[in-house]
CSV table of C-alpha atoms in Angstrom, one decimal:
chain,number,residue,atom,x,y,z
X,111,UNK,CA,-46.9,-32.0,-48.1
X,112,UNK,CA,-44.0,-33.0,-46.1
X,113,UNK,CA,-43.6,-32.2,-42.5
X,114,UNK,CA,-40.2,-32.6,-39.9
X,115,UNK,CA,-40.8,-34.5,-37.2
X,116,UNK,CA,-38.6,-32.7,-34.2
X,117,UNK,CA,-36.9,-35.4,-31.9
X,118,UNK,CA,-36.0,-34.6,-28.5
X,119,UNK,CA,-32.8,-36.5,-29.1
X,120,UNK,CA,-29.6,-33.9,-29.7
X,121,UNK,CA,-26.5,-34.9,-31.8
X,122,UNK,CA,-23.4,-33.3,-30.1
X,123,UNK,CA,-20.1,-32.4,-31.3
X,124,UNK,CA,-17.2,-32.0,-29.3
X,125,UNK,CA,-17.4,-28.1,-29.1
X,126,UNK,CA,-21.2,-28.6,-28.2
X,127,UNK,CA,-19.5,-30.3,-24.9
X,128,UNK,CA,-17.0,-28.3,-24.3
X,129,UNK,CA,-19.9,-25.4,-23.8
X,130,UNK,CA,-21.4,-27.3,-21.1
X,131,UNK,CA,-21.0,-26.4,-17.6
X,132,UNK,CA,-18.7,-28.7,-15.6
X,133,UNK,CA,-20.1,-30.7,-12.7
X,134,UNK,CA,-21.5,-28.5,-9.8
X,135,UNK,CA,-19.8,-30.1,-6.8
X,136,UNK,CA,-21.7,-29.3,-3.3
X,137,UNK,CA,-17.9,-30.6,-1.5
X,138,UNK,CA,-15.2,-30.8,-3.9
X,139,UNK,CA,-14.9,-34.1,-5.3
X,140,UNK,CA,-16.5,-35.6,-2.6
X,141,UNK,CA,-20.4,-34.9,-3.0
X,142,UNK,CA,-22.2,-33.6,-6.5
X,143,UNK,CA,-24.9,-30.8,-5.7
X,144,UNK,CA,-27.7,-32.9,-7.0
X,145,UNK,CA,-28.0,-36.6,-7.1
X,146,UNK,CA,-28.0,-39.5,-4.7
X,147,UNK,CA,-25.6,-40.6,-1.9
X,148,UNK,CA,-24.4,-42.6,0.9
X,149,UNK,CA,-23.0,-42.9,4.0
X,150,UNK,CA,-22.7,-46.1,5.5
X,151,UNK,CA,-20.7,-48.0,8.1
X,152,UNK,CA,-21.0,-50.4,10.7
X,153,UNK,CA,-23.2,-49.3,14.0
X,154,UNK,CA,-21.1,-47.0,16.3
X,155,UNK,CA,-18.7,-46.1,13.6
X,156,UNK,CA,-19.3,-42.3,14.1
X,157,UNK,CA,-21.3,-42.2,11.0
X,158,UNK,CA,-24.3,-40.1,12.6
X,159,UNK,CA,-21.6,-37.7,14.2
X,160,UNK,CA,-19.8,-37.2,10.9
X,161,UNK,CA,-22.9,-36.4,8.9
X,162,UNK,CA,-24.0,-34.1,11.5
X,163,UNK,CA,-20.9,-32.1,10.9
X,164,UNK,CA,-20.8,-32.3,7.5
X,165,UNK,CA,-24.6,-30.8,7.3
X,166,UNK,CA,-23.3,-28.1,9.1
X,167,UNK,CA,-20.5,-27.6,7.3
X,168,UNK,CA,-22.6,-27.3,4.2
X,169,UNK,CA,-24.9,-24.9,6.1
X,170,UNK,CA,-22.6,-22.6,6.6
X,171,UNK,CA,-20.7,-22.7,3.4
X,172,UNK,CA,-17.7,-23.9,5.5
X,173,UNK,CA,-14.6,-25.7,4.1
X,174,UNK,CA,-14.9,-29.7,5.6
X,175,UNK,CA,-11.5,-31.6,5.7
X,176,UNK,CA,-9.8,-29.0,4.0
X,177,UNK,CA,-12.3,-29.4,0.9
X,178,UNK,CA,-14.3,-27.0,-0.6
X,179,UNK,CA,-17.5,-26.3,0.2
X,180,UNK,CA,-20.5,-24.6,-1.8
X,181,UNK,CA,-23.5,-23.6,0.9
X,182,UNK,CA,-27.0,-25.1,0.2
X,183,UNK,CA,-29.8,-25.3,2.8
X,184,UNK,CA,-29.7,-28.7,4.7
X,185,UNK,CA,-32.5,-30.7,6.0
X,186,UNK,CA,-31.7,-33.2,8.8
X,187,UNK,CA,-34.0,-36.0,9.1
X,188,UNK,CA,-33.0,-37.7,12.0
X,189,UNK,CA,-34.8,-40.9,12.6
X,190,UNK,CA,-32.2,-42.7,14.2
X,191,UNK,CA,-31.7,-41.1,17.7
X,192,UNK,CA,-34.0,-38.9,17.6
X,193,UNK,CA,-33.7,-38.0,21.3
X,194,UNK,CA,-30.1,-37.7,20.8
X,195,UNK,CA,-30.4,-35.2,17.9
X,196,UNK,CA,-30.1,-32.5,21.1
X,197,UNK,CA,-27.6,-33.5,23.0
X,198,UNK,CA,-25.3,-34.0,19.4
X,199,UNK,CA,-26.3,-30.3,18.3
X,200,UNK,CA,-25.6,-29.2,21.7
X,201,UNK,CA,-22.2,-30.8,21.7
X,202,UNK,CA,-21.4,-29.5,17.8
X,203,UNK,CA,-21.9,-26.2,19.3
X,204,UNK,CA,-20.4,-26.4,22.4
X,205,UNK,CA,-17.2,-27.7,20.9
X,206,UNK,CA,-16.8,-25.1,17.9
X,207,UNK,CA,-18.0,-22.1,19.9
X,208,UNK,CA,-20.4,-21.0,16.8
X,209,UNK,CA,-24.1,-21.6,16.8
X,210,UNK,CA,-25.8,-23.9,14.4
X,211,UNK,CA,-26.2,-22.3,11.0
X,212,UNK,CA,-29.7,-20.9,10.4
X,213,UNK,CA,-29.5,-23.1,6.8
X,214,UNK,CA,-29.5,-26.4,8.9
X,215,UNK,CA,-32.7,-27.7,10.2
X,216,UNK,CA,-34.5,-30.9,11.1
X,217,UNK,CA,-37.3,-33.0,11.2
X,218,UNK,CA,-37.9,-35.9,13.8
X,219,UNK,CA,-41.4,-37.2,12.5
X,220,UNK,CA,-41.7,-40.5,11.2
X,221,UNK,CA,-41.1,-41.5,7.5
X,222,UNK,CA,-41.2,-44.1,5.2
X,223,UNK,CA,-39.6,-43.9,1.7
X,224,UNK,CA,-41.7,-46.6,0.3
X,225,UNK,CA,-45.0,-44.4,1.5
X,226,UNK,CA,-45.8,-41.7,-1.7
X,227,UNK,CA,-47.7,-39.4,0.6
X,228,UNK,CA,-44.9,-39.3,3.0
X,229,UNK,CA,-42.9,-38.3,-0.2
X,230,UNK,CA,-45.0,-36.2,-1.7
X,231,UNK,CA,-45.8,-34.2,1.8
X,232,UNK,CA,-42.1,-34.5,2.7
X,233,UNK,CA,-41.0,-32.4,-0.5
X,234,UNK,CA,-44.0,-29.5,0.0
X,235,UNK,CA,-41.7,-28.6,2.8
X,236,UNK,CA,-38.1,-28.9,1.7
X,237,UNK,CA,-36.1,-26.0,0.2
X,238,UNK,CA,-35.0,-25.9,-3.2
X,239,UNK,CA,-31.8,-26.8,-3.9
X,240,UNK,CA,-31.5,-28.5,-0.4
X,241,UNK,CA,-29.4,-31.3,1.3
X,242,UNK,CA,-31.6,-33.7,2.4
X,243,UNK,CA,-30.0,-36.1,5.2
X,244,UNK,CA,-32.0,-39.2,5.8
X,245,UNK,CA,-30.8,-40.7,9.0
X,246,UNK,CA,-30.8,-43.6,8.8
X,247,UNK,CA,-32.5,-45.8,5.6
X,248,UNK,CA,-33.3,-48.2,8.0
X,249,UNK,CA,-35.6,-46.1,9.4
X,250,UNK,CA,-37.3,-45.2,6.5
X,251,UNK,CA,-37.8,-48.4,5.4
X,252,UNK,CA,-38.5,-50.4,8.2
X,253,UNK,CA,-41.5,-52.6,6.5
X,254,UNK,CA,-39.6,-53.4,3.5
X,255,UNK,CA,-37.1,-56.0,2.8
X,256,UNK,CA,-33.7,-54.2,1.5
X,257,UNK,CA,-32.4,-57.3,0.5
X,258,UNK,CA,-34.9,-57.7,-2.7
X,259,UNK,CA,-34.2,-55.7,-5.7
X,260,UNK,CA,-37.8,-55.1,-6.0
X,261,UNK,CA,-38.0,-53.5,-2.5
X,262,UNK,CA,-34.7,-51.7,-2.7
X,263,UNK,CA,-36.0,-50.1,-6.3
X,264,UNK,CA,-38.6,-49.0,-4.8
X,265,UNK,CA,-36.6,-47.1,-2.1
X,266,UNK,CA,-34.1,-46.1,-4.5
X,267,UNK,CA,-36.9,-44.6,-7.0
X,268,UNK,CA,-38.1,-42.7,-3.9
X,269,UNK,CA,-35.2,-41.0,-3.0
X,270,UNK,CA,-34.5,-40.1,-6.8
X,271,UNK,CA,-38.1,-38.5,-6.8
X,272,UNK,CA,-37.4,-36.3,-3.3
X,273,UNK,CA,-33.9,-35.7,-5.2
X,274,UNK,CA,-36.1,-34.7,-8.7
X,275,UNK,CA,-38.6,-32.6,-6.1
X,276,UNK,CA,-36.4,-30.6,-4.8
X,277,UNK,CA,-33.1,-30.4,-7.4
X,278,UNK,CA,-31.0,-30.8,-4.7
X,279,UNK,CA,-28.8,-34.0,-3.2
X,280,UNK,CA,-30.5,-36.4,-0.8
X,281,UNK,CA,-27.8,-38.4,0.8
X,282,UNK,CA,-29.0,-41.8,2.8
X,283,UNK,CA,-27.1,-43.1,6.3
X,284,UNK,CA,-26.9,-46.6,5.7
X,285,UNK,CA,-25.2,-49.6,7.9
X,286,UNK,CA,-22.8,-52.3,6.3
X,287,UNK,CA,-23.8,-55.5,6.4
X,288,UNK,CA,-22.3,-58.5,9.1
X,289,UNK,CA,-19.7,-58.6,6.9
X,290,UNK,CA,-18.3,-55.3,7.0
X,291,UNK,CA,-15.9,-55.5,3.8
X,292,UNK,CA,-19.0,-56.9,1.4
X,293,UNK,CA,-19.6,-53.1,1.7
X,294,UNK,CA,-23.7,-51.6,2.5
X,295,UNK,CA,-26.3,-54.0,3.8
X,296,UNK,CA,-28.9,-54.7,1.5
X,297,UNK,CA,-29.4,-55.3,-2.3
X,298,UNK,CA,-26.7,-54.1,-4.7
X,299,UNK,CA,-28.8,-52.3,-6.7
X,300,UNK,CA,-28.4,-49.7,-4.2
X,301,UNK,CA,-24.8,-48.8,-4.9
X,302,UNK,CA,-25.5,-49.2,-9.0
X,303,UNK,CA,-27.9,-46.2,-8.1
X,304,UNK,CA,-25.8,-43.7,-6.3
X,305,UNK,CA,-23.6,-41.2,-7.7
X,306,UNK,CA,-21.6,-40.7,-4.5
X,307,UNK,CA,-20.7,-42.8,-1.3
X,308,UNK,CA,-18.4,-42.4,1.9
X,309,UNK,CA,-17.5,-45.4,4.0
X,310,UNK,CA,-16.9,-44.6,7.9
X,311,UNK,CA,-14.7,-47.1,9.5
X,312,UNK,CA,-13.7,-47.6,13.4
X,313,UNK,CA,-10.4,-49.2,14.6
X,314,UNK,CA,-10.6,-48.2,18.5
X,315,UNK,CA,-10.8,-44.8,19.5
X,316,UNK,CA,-9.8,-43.7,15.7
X,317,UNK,CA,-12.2,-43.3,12.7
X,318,UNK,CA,-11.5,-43.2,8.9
X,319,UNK,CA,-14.3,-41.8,6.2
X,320,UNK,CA,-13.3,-43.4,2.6
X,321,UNK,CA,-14.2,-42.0,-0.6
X,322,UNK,CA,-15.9,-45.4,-1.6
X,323,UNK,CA,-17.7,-44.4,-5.0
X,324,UNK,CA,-17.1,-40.5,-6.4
X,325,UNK,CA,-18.8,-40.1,-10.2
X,326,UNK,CA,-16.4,-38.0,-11.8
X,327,UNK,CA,-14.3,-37.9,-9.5
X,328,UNK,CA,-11.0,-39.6,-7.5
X,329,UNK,CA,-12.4,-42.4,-4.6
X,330,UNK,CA,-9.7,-44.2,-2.7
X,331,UNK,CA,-8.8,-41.5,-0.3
X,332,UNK,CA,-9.7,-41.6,3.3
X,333,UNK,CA,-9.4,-38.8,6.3
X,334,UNK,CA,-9.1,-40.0,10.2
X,335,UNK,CA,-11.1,-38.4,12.8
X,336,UNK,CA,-11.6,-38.7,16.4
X,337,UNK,CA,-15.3,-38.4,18.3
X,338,UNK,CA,-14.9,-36.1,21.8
X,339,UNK,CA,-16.9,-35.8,24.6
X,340,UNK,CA,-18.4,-32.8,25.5
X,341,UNK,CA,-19.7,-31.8,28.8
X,342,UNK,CA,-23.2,-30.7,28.3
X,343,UNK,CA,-24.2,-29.8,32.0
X,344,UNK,CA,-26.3,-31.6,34.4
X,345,UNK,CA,-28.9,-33.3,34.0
X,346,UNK,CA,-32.9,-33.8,35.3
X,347,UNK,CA,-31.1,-36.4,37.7
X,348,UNK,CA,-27.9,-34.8,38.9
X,349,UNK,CA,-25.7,-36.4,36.3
């Protein structure tokens, strides 16, 4: 007696595509809503501030750069500066006259990417569907060597399982390397990996973002922005 042996391979015709949904963007041709992405620049580019509007942006469902948005909860991991984190938020707020949105939240405990129970206890809490900001990669790898492609895998496998975990987008802050135009530090495996990245540049007081890498979409084009002070108040020592 002869049995069929069922493949999970699927032949598709062109009308079988056609009925599948487009790409769900998170901001319009900038950033899918699930997958892996970067931003990277040099240190003091603005990088930090940018992401921190962007997350909020997301948040609240609000357009960013003119572009699209779809809302999705955000988690902010802030690693880098974590004592700043306040004084940032405070400013955001300050500045737009809104309050944070109630989607955006953040963690400032350690983590390591290469460290499965700080993985696996890192997704129990996270949202479905989330944002997850990891500020900066760095940070979470600070005993591995992101120059190797053995130790850049493995940070690269981790942030695909968080992205897995949760079916959201988990998008790395990363720093360029001491040449600035060789692109992100570290092994280029990295940028094989990633479906999405944005390059922040600094000439002076004025700051570019550059679609760098976009899957399916147009890269090349590049926004200016400007980083304000904001007054906060005074401080524990009359400042």
């Amino acid at each position: 007696m002869m049995t069929t042996v069922q493949s999970r391979y699927k032949l598709l015709n062109a009308t079988n595509l056609k009925q599948r949904p487009y790409l769900p963007w998170l901001v319009k041709g900038v950033l899918p809503a699930k997958g892996l992405a970067v931003i990277y620049g040099p240190s003091g580019s603005g990088k930090s501030f940018l992401s921190l509007d962007l997350a909020a942006s997301i948040a609240e469902g609000k357009s960013w750069f003119g572009r699209r948005v779809n809302s999705a909860p955000v988690v902010y991991l802030a690693l880098e500066g974590e004592d700043g984190i306040r004084q940032r938020t405070e400013a955001w707020v300050k500045h737009n006259g809104l309050p944070l949105p109630n989607g955006l939240q953040f963690i400032l405990q350690s983590f390591k990417l290469s460290d499965e129970k700080d993985v696996d206890e890192l997704a129990k809490v996270l949202p479905n569907g989330c944002v997850l900001i990891i500020d900066t990669l760095s940070k979470a790898s600070s005993t591995s060597d992101e120059n190797t492609s053995h130790d850049m895998g493995v940070l690269t496998d981790a942030a695909k399982r968080l992205q897995e975990l949760t079916d959201g987008l988990v998008l790395l802050i990363h720093h360029t390397g001491k040449n600035e135009s060789a692109g992100m530090r570290g092994h280029s495996s990295l940028s094989a990996t990633i479906d999405a990245s944005i390059q922040v540049s600094r000439q002076g007081s004025l700051r570019h973002w550059t679609f760098d890498k976009v899957k399916d979409g147009a890269d090349g084009a590049s926004e200016g922005f400007k980083l304000l002070e904001v007054e906060l108040g005074i401080d524990a020592d009359g400042d």
